Amino acid sequence: MEELFRLLKKGVTASHVVDYVKKDLLKNQFQELNIEDEWELKKNSGYYVNLYGSGCVAFRTGEHIDDFPAFRIAMAHSDFPCFQIKPNPMVKGRYCARLNVEIYGGMYQKSWIDRPLGVAGRVVIKGKTVFTPQVLLYKSDRPLCIIPSLAIHMDKELNKKGALETAKELVPLAALSEEEDLLSNVADSLNIQTSDILDYDLYLYNMDVPVVAGLDSSMLAAPRLDNLTSVGSILHGIKNCGKIPDHTIDMMVVFDNEEVGSLTKQGADSELLPLVIDKIGKGLRGNGFEKSKILEKSFLLSVDVAHANHPNYEEKSDANNRAYLGHGISIKRSVGQKYGTTAESAAVIKQLCSKENIPFSIAINKTGIPGGSTLGPIVTSHLPFPCADVGMPILAMHSAVELGAVADYEALKIFIKTFYETV
């Protein structure tokens, strides 16, 4: 769990997640490639490609690569629901300063109240040319704001209220002085001038640390389990898998913007992954791969958290298909095709689990509760490989702190490694 805890603590924005992945892979002998360069790839080697700073691809080649290799691709996303700080961030008040924010993704609003919140993201300054600005990563090492709740004494109906008004009730308090300025604080931390900052993508992040909880130390409580448990398990798998099967290329993909629809250049609903596969083909054999020849041999794994059965809300789960905490990974199915799993791809996952005695459940939303979607159907609309959606079941999904099981994360790590190693 130490590796996951490090990722959860450091991966406070999508860009910080990718920065962590990059450093870890380079430390493990992966070589960095630039997407705009021509690639000269070798057998028995690992490579890393940055995708716009908040996404990435890593892949490993084996001893034997033929004209039509099988791709084993495991995908996750780097983003999560949070608050994004707007331009002109300071809202001045009498004896105080607040931050101008908007909600990113589908968060559970009330869970963010009365928590210590840090600020992190990317700060953009002048580069060598107008079209190549320089990007600096920023992360506060202490809380810079908090969203204080209204005392129950002042509104006896608080516990009955539903959604909160973002522009009124979810405005973070940043200082007890009208003179304080966020960008000045950020600039000081980066050793630059405030006037150097051209723009930024800054977010609030929950500074609560991950903990193992429960009388039996079986539970994992932390911010950002969705989807850093998937990123962490895939990273562990691609680093630690043994011999790559002949004629196979193992690949890790991390997309950004899944929580807001994926329709961005660094999101799953783009041509990035087909582009990378084309470049791998040209880097290995000069004239690329004919995709129609590798479709049936390849496999996409969309890895994202699943809804666990909630013991306080049993009626919210399907009668026969439930994912319980502590009972392994979930194979996610959807009649409405919100997940990429089919009967054939589910059979593949079940056989992989049987191979290493990995516990699993079938997770289907209760009829009438549509749930969300994942990377699987989006990516297969661009790259029609066989696909399955799997993940670690959690409770309190999209809350400021989410809850999972230690055993399920361990099962997911074993599963991903098995996926990469199996012929």
Short mmCIF file of C-alpha atoms in Angstrom, two decimals:
data_model
loop_
_atom_site.label_atom_id
_atom_site.label_comp_id
_atom_site.label_asym_id
_atom_site.label_seq_id
_atom_site.Cartn_x
_atom_site.Cartn_y
_atom_site.Cartn_z
CA MET A 1 0.00 0.00 0.00
CA GLU A 2 2.98 2.33 0.37
CA GLU A 3 3.16 2.99 -3.39
CA LEU A 4 -0.56 3.78 -3.56
CA PHE A 5 -0.32 6.10 -0.55
CA ARG A 6 2.51 8.02 -2.21
CA LEU A 7 0.48 8.40 -5.39
CA LEU A 8 -2.62 9.53 -3.47
CA LYS A 9 -0.61 12.16 -1.59
CA LYS A 10 1.32 13.49 -4.58
CA GLY A 11 -1.34 13.12 -7.29
CA VAL A 12 -3.46 16.11 -6.26
CA THR A 13 -4.26 17.22 -9.84
CA ALA A 14 -4.19 15.41 -13.18
CA SER A 15 -0.85 17.02 -14.00
CA HIS A 16 0.65 15.93 -10.68
CA VAL A 17 -0.59 12.37 -11.28
CA VAL A 18 1.18 12.25 -14.64
CA ASP A 19 4.31 13.85 -13.19
CA TYR A 20 4.41 11.10 -10.55
CA VAL A 21 3.91 8.35 -13.15
CA LYS A 22 6.62 9.78 -15.38
CA LYS A 23 9.23 9.99 -12.61
CA ASP A 24 8.43 6.48 -11.43
CA LEU A 25 8.69 4.96 -14.91
CA LEU A 26 11.92 6.78 -15.77
CA LYS A 27 13.37 5.51 -12.50
CA ASN A 28 12.43 1.99 -13.67
CA GLN A 29 14.38 2.23 -16.97
CA PHE A 30 11.55 3.42 -19.22
CA GLN A 31 12.79 5.82 -21.91
CA GLU A 32 10.93 9.06 -22.64
CA LEU A 33 9.75 9.73 -26.19
CA ASN A 34 8.36 12.94 -27.69
CA ILE A 35 5.10 12.59 -29.60
CA GLU A 36 6.38 14.86 -32.41
CA ASP A 37 9.61 12.90 -33.05
CA GLU A 38 10.22 9.86 -35.20
CA TRP A 39 10.66 6.83 -32.94
CA GLU A 40 13.30 4.15 -33.24
CA LEU A 41 12.05 1.41 -30.96
CA LYS A 42 13.82 -1.69 -29.74
CA LYS A 43 12.72 -5.09 -28.49
CA ASN A 44 12.65 -5.79 -24.74
CA SER A 45 12.36 -2.10 -23.92
CA GLY A 46 10.03 0.25 -22.05
CA TYR A 47 8.92 3.68 -23.25
CA TYR A 48 7.00 6.67 -21.87
CA VAL A 49 5.14 9.40 -23.81
CA ASN A 50 3.72 12.56 -22.23
CA LEU A 51 0.32 13.71 -23.55
CA TYR A 52 -0.14 17.44 -22.96
CA GLY A 53 1.03 17.29 -19.35
CA SER A 54 -2.07 15.66 -17.87
CA GLY A 55 -2.13 12.35 -19.76
CA CYS A 56 0.48 9.76 -20.75
CA VAL A 57 1.19 6.46 -22.46
CA ALA A 58 3.76 3.87 -21.41
CA PHE A 59 4.47 0.64 -23.26
CA ARG A 60 6.78 -2.36 -23.22
CA THR A 61 7.96 -4.50 -26.11
CA GLY A 62 8.94 -8.15 -25.87
CA GLU A 63 11.58 -10.30 -27.53
CA HIS A 64 9.57 -11.12 -30.66
CA ILE A 65 7.39 -8.55 -32.48
CA ASP A 66 5.83 -9.58 -35.78
CA ASP A 67 3.90 -7.59 -38.37
CA PHE A 68 0.64 -7.92 -36.44
CA PRO A 69 1.29 -7.86 -32.67
CA ALA A 70 -1.33 -8.15 -29.96
CA PHE A 71 -1.77 -4.99 -27.89
CA ARG A 72 -2.65 -5.41 -24.21
CA ILE A 73 -3.87 -1.94 -23.23
CA ALA A 74 -4.97 -0.96 -19.70
CA MET A 75 -6.48 2.53 -19.40
CA ALA A 76 -7.33 4.84 -16.50
CA HIS A 77 -7.97 8.57 -16.02
CA SER A 78 -5.97 11.17 -14.12
CA ASP A 79 -8.73 13.63 -13.16
CA PHE A 80 -11.31 13.67 -10.37
CA PRO A 81 -14.11 15.96 -9.16
CA CYS A 82 -12.82 19.09 -7.43
CA PHE A 83 -13.01 22.89 -7.47
CA GLN A 84 -11.25 24.80 -10.24
CA ILE A 85 -10.16 28.36 -9.52
CA LYS A 86 -11.47 30.89 -12.04
CA PRO A 87 -9.49 33.73 -13.64
CA ASN A 88 -9.34 36.83 -11.40
CA PRO A 89 -9.42 34.53 -8.36
CA MET A 90 -9.85 36.90 -5.41
CA VAL A 91 -13.29 37.85 -4.11
CA LYS A 92 -12.71 40.70 -1.66
CA GLY A 93 -15.04 41.14 1.30
CA ARG A 94 -15.11 43.03 4.54
CA TYR A 95 -12.15 41.80 6.59
CA CYS A 96 -11.76 38.71 4.41
CA ALA A 97 -10.77 37.36 1.02
CA ARG A 98 -12.42 34.41 -0.73
CA LEU A 99 -11.66 32.45 -3.90
CA ASN A 100 -13.68 32.52 -7.10
CA VAL A 101 -14.24 28.84 -7.97
CA GLU A 102 -16.33 26.53 -10.13
CA ILE A 103 -17.07 22.83 -9.72
CA TYR A 104 -15.13 20.45 -11.97
CA GLY A 105 -16.91 17.12 -12.47
CA GLY A 106 -19.79 15.61 -10.51
CA MET A 107 -18.72 16.01 -6.90
CA TYR A 108 -20.73 15.36 -3.74
CA GLN A 109 -20.75 18.98 -2.61
CA LYS A 110 -21.34 18.73 1.13
CA SER A 111 -18.36 16.43 1.64
CA TRP A 112 -15.97 19.30 0.82
CA ILE A 113 -17.20 21.60 3.57
CA ASP A 114 -15.06 22.23 6.70
CA ARG A 115 -12.00 20.48 5.26
CA PRO A 116 -8.46 21.86 4.87
CA LEU A 117 -8.00 22.61 1.17
CA GLY A 118 -4.73 23.10 -0.67
CA VAL A 119 -4.18 24.72 -4.07
CA ALA A 120 -2.37 22.97 -6.90
CA GLY A 121 -2.11 22.89 -10.67
CA ARG A 122 -0.21 24.44 -13.55
CA VAL A 123 1.06 28.00 -13.83
CA VAL A 124 1.92 29.30 -17.30
CA ILE A 125 4.63 31.89 -17.92
CA LYS A 126 6.51 33.17 -20.97
CA GLY A 127 8.60 30.64 -22.89
CA LYS A 128 11.11 30.89 -25.71
CA THR A 129 8.40 31.90 -28.18
CA VAL A 130 4.82 33.13 -28.06
CA PHE A 131 3.59 29.68 -29.14
CA THR A 132 5.68 27.76 -26.58
CA PRO A 133 4.83 29.11 -23.13
CA GLN A 134 6.52 27.50 -20.13
CA VAL A 135 4.41 25.46 -17.69
CA LEU A 136 5.31 25.21 -14.01
CA LEU A 137 3.78 22.70 -11.60
CA TYR A 138 2.55 24.20 -8.35
CA LYS A 139 1.32 22.54 -5.14
CA SER A 140 0.83 24.28 -1.81
CA ASP A 141 2.35 22.39 1.11
CA ARG A 142 -0.26 23.71 3.55
CA PRO A 143 -3.99 24.47 3.47
CA LEU A 144 -4.71 27.82 1.78
CA CYS A 145 -8.47 27.90 2.21
CA ILE A 146 -11.53 26.25 3.72
CA ILE A 147 -15.25 26.27 2.98
CA PRO A 148 -16.87 26.98 6.36
CA SER A 149 -20.35 25.66 6.99
CA LEU A 150 -23.14 27.72 8.45
CA ALA A 151 -23.74 26.89 12.11
CA ILE A 152 -26.78 24.64 12.63
CA HIS A 153 -28.05 27.20 15.15
CA MET A 154 -28.58 29.70 12.33
CA ASP A 155 -30.57 27.41 10.03
CA LYS A 156 -32.41 24.47 11.60
CA GLU A 157 -33.21 23.13 8.11
CA LEU A 158 -29.55 22.61 7.12
CA ASN A 159 -29.69 18.84 7.52
CA LYS A 160 -32.67 18.68 5.17
CA LYS A 161 -31.15 20.68 2.33
CA GLY A 162 -30.03 19.08 -0.93
CA ALA A 163 -27.73 20.69 -3.48
CA LEU A 164 -25.82 23.77 -2.42
CA GLU A 165 -25.50 27.03 -4.33
CA THR A 166 -21.93 27.05 -5.64
CA ALA A 167 -21.53 30.82 -5.89
CA LYS A 168 -22.79 31.37 -2.32
CA GLU A 169 -22.41 28.31 -0.08
CA LEU A 170 -19.29 26.76 -1.63
CA VAL A 171 -17.04 29.82 -1.81
CA PRO A 172 -13.71 29.05 -0.07
CA LEU A 173 -12.48 31.46 2.60
CA ALA A 174 -8.80 32.17 1.92
CA ALA A 175 -7.83 34.95 4.35
CA LEU A 176 -9.04 37.24 7.11
CA SER A 177 -7.65 40.22 5.30
CA GLU A 178 -8.77 42.03 2.17
CA GLU A 179 -5.17 42.52 1.10
CA GLU A 180 -4.15 38.88 0.56
CA ASP A 181 -3.70 37.63 -3.00
CA LEU A 182 -3.52 34.02 -4.16
CA LEU A 183 -1.36 34.60 -7.23
CA SER A 184 1.22 36.53 -5.19
CA ASN A 185 1.43 33.55 -2.85
CA VAL A 186 1.80 31.15 -5.79
CA ALA A 187 4.45 33.32 -7.43
CA ASP A 188 6.49 33.50 -4.21
CA SER A 189 6.44 29.71 -3.94
CA LEU A 190 7.66 29.36 -7.54
CA ASN A 191 10.29 32.10 -7.19
CA ILE A 192 8.76 34.18 -9.95
CA GLN A 193 7.01 37.54 -10.11
CA THR A 194 3.22 37.75 -10.07
CA SER A 195 3.45 39.72 -13.31
CA ASP A 196 5.18 36.68 -14.90
CA ILE A 197 1.99 34.62 -14.65
CA LEU A 198 0.15 34.68 -17.96
CA ASP A 199 -2.54 32.18 -16.98
CA TYR A 200 -3.11 29.08 -14.88
CA ASP A 201 -5.09 25.89 -14.29
CA LEU A 202 -5.33 25.81 -10.51
CA TYR A 203 -7.57 23.60 -8.39
CA LEU A 204 -8.44 23.02 -4.77
CA TYR A 205 -7.52 19.63 -3.37
CA ASN A 206 -8.50 17.90 -0.16
CA MET A 207 -5.44 17.65 2.10
CA ASP A 208 -6.77 14.73 4.15
CA VAL A 209 -4.21 11.91 4.05
CA PRO A 210 -5.03 8.29 3.10
CA VAL A 211 -5.52 5.93 6.05
CA VAL A 212 -6.16 2.26 6.67
CA ALA A 213 -9.30 2.06 8.82
CA GLY A 214 -11.50 -0.43 10.65
CA LEU A 215 -11.25 -2.77 13.62
CA ASP A 216 -9.64 -5.29 11.29
CA SER A 217 -7.62 -2.70 9.30
CA SER A 218 -9.50 -3.82 6.20
CA MET A 219 -10.68 -0.49 4.82
CA LEU A 220 -8.92 2.22 2.86
CA ALA A 221 -10.19 5.80 3.24
CA ALA A 222 -8.68 8.54 1.11
CA PRO A 223 -9.33 11.35 -1.35
CA ARG A 224 -9.01 10.49 -5.05
CA LEU A 225 -9.49 6.70 -4.90
CA ASP A 226 -11.43 7.35 -8.12
CA ASN A 227 -9.37 6.90 -10.19
CA LEU A 228 -5.88 6.74 -8.66
CA THR A 229 -6.44 3.15 -7.51
CA SER A 230 -6.63 2.31 -11.22
CA VAL A 231 -3.60 4.42 -12.14
CA GLY A 232 -1.61 2.87 -9.29
CA SER A 233 -2.50 -0.73 -10.13
CA ILE A 234 -1.71 -0.28 -13.84
CA LEU A 235 1.58 1.44 -13.02
CA HIS A 236 2.50 -1.42 -10.70
CA GLY A 237 1.55 -3.98 -13.33
CA ILE A 238 3.51 -2.54 -16.24
CA LYS A 239 6.61 -2.05 -14.07
CA ASN A 240 6.56 -5.48 -12.50
CA CYS A 241 5.19 -7.83 -15.14
CA GLY A 242 7.63 -10.55 -16.04
CA LYS A 243 8.44 -11.70 -19.56
CA ILE A 244 6.26 -9.98 -22.17
CA PRO A 245 4.47 -12.66 -24.19
CA ASP A 246 5.84 -13.10 -27.72
CA HIS A 247 4.35 -10.85 -30.39
CA THR A 248 2.72 -8.66 -27.70
CA ILE A 249 2.99 -4.99 -26.71
CA ASP A 250 1.85 -4.11 -23.19
CA MET A 251 0.55 -0.58 -22.79
CA MET A 252 -0.57 1.77 -20.01
CA VAL A 253 -2.73 4.77 -20.97
CA VAL A 254 -3.79 7.62 -18.67
CA PHE A 255 -6.34 10.05 -20.11
CA ASP A 256 -7.46 13.39 -18.67
CA ASN A 257 -10.96 14.95 -18.52
CA GLU A 258 -12.96 11.76 -18.04
CA GLU A 259 -15.02 13.48 -15.35
CA VAL A 260 -16.20 16.16 -17.80
CA GLY A 261 -16.87 14.04 -20.88
CA SER A 262 -13.45 13.19 -22.39
CA LEU A 263 -14.00 15.35 -25.49
CA THR A 264 -10.62 17.10 -25.36
CA LYS A 265 -7.29 16.67 -27.10
CA GLN A 266 -5.92 14.88 -24.00
CA GLY A 267 -9.15 12.96 -23.37
CA ALA A 268 -10.27 9.50 -24.42
CA ASP A 269 -12.63 10.88 -27.07
CA SER A 270 -9.73 11.88 -29.32
CA GLU A 271 -7.34 10.34 -31.83
CA LEU A 272 -4.40 10.23 -29.41
CA LEU A 273 -4.34 6.49 -28.80
CA PRO A 274 -4.66 5.49 -32.50
CA LEU A 275 -1.91 8.03 -33.23
CA VAL A 276 0.41 6.47 -30.64
CA ILE A 277 -0.26 2.96 -31.98
CA ASP A 278 0.58 4.16 -35.51
CA LYS A 279 3.84 5.64 -34.26
CA ILE A 280 4.73 2.41 -32.43
CA GLY A 281 4.21 0.49 -35.66
CA LYS A 282 6.43 2.86 -37.63
CA GLY A 283 9.02 2.86 -34.87
CA LEU A 284 9.25 -0.94 -34.89
CA ARG A 285 8.87 -1.84 -38.56
CA GLY A 286 8.91 1.34 -40.61
CA ASN A 287 5.53 1.23 -42.32
CA GLY A 288 3.23 0.81 -39.31
CA PHE A 289 0.57 -1.74 -38.38
CA GLU A 290 -2.54 -2.48 -40.37
CA LYS A 291 -5.16 -2.08 -37.64
CA SER A 292 -7.57 -4.57 -39.17
CA LYS A 293 -4.89 -7.25 -38.68
CA ILE A 294 -4.48 -6.57 -34.95
CA LEU A 295 -8.11 -6.02 -33.90
CA GLU A 296 -9.06 -9.51 -32.77
CA LYS A 297 -5.68 -10.27 -31.21
CA SER A 298 -5.64 -7.11 -29.06
CA PHE A 299 -7.57 -6.23 -25.90
CA LEU A 300 -8.56 -2.99 -24.16
CA LEU A 301 -9.01 -2.89 -20.41
CA SER A 302 -10.88 0.14 -19.05
CA VAL A 303 -9.99 0.34 -15.35
CA ASP A 304 -12.19 2.52 -13.16
CA VAL A 305 -13.84 2.19 -9.76
CA ALA A 306 -17.20 0.43 -9.36
CA HIS A 307 -20.10 1.11 -7.01
CA ALA A 308 -19.89 -1.20 -4.00
CA ASN A 309 -23.01 -2.44 -2.25
CA HIS A 310 -23.81 0.08 0.51
CA PRO A 311 -24.90 -1.71 3.74
CA ASN A 312 -27.08 1.27 4.70
CA TYR A 313 -28.76 1.43 1.28
CA GLU A 314 -29.20 -2.18 0.16
CA GLU A 315 -32.15 -1.12 -1.99
CA LYS A 316 -29.79 0.82 -4.30
CA SER A 317 -28.08 -2.35 -5.56
CA ASP A 318 -29.18 -4.92 -8.15
CA ALA A 319 -30.91 -7.96 -6.68
CA ASN A 320 -28.40 -10.51 -8.00
CA ASN A 321 -25.28 -8.59 -9.10
CA ARG A 322 -23.57 -6.80 -6.23
CA ALA A 323 -19.99 -5.77 -5.56
CA TYR A 324 -19.10 -6.10 -1.88
CA LEU A 325 -16.12 -4.41 -0.30
CA GLY A 326 -13.35 -6.89 0.37
CA HIS A 327 -14.48 -9.43 -2.24
CA GLY A 328 -12.14 -8.66 -5.11
CA ILE A 329 -12.41 -6.74 -8.37
CA SER A 330 -15.63 -5.94 -10.22
CA ILE A 331 -16.47 -6.76 -13.83
CA LYS A 332 -18.71 -3.88 -14.88
CA ARG A 333 -21.67 -4.53 -17.18
CA SER A 334 -24.27 -2.15 -18.66
CA VAL A 335 -27.31 -2.90 -20.80
CA GLY A 336 -27.09 0.67 -22.11
CA GLN A 337 -23.45 0.12 -23.20
CA LYS A 338 -22.02 2.61 -20.71
CA TYR A 339 -19.26 0.08 -20.11
CA GLY A 340 -17.21 -1.75 -22.72
CA THR A 341 -17.79 -5.27 -21.35
CA THR A 342 -19.46 -7.88 -23.53
CA ALA A 343 -20.13 -11.56 -22.86
CA GLU A 344 -16.95 -12.48 -24.76
CA SER A 345 -14.75 -9.95 -22.98
CA ALA A 346 -16.25 -10.87 -19.59
CA ALA A 347 -15.26 -14.47 -20.30
CA VAL A 348 -11.67 -13.32 -20.85
CA ILE A 349 -11.64 -11.49 -17.49
CA LYS A 350 -13.12 -14.48 -15.65
CA GLN A 351 -10.44 -16.78 -17.06
CA LEU A 352 -7.67 -14.36 -16.05
CA CYS A 353 -9.10 -14.24 -12.53
CA SER A 354 -9.36 -18.03 -12.40
CA LYS A 355 -5.72 -18.34 -13.49
CA GLU A 356 -4.50 -16.60 -10.31
CA ASN A 357 -7.50 -17.27 -8.01
CA ILE A 358 -8.44 -13.59 -8.02
CA PRO A 359 -11.88 -13.00 -6.47
CA PHE A 360 -14.35 -11.03 -8.58
CA SER A 361 -17.98 -9.95 -8.77
CA ILE A 362 -20.29 -8.82 -11.55
CA ALA A 363 -21.36 -5.19 -11.02
CA ILE A 364 -24.55 -4.04 -12.75
CA ASN A 365 -26.52 -0.97 -11.70
CA LYS A 366 -30.02 -1.52 -10.39
CA THR A 367 -32.68 -1.03 -13.04
CA GLY A 368 -33.71 2.63 -13.04
CA ILE A 369 -30.34 3.87 -11.71
CA PRO A 370 -28.32 4.65 -14.85
CA GLY A 371 -24.93 5.35 -13.23
CA GLY A 372 -21.98 6.86 -15.06
CA SER A 373 -19.87 5.79 -18.00
CA THR A 374 -16.17 5.08 -18.46
CA LEU A 375 -13.33 5.17 -20.95
CA GLY A 376 -14.21 1.83 -22.53
CA PRO A 377 -17.06 2.74 -24.91
CA ILE A 378 -15.40 6.06 -25.80
CA VAL A 379 -12.05 4.57 -26.80
CA THR A 380 -13.55 1.63 -28.68
CA SER A 381 -15.49 4.10 -30.87
CA HIS A 382 -12.06 5.22 -32.16
CA LEU A 383 -10.19 1.92 -31.79
CA PRO A 384 -12.58 -1.05 -32.10
CA PHE A 385 -10.64 -3.60 -30.04
CA PRO A 386 -12.34 -6.13 -27.75
CA CYS A 387 -12.86 -4.33 -24.42
CA ALA A 388 -13.86 -4.95 -20.80
CA ASP A 389 -14.50 -2.59 -17.90
CA VAL A 390 -13.15 -3.63 -14.52
CA GLY A 391 -12.26 -1.87 -11.30
CA MET A 392 -12.07 -1.76 -7.55
CA PRO A 393 -15.46 -1.32 -5.81
CA ILE A 394 -15.73 1.69 -3.50
CA LEU A 395 -18.28 3.56 -1.40
CA ALA A 396 -18.77 7.35 -1.29
CA MET A 397 -17.73 7.71 -4.94
CA HIS A 398 -17.06 11.38 -5.86
CA SER A 399 -16.96 12.40 -2.21
CA ALA A 400 -14.03 14.37 -0.79
CA VAL A 401 -13.00 11.10 0.92
CA GLU A 402 -13.88 7.76 -0.64
CA LEU A 403 -13.87 4.29 0.93
CA GLY A 404 -12.51 1.03 -0.42
CA ALA A 405 -11.00 -2.24 0.80
CA VAL A 406 -7.29 -2.98 1.11
CA ALA A 407 -7.85 -6.53 -0.19
CA ASP A 408 -9.58 -5.28 -3.34
CA TYR A 409 -6.68 -3.04 -4.28
CA GLU A 410 -4.26 -5.93 -3.81
CA ALA A 411 -6.51 -8.10 -6.00
CA LEU A 412 -6.57 -5.40 -8.69
CA LYS A 413 -2.77 -5.18 -8.73
CA ILE A 414 -2.47 -8.95 -9.21
CA PHE A 415 -5.11 -8.87 -11.93
CA ILE A 416 -3.41 -6.13 -13.97
CA LYS A 417 -0.06 -7.91 -13.74
CA THR A 418 -1.74 -11.14 -14.88
CA PHE A 419 -3.38 -9.30 -17.78
CA TYR A 420 -0.01 -8.08 -19.01
CA GLU A 421 1.76 -11.42 -18.62
CA THR A 422 -0.81 -13.80 -20.13
CA VAL A 423 -0.55 -15.05 -23.71
#
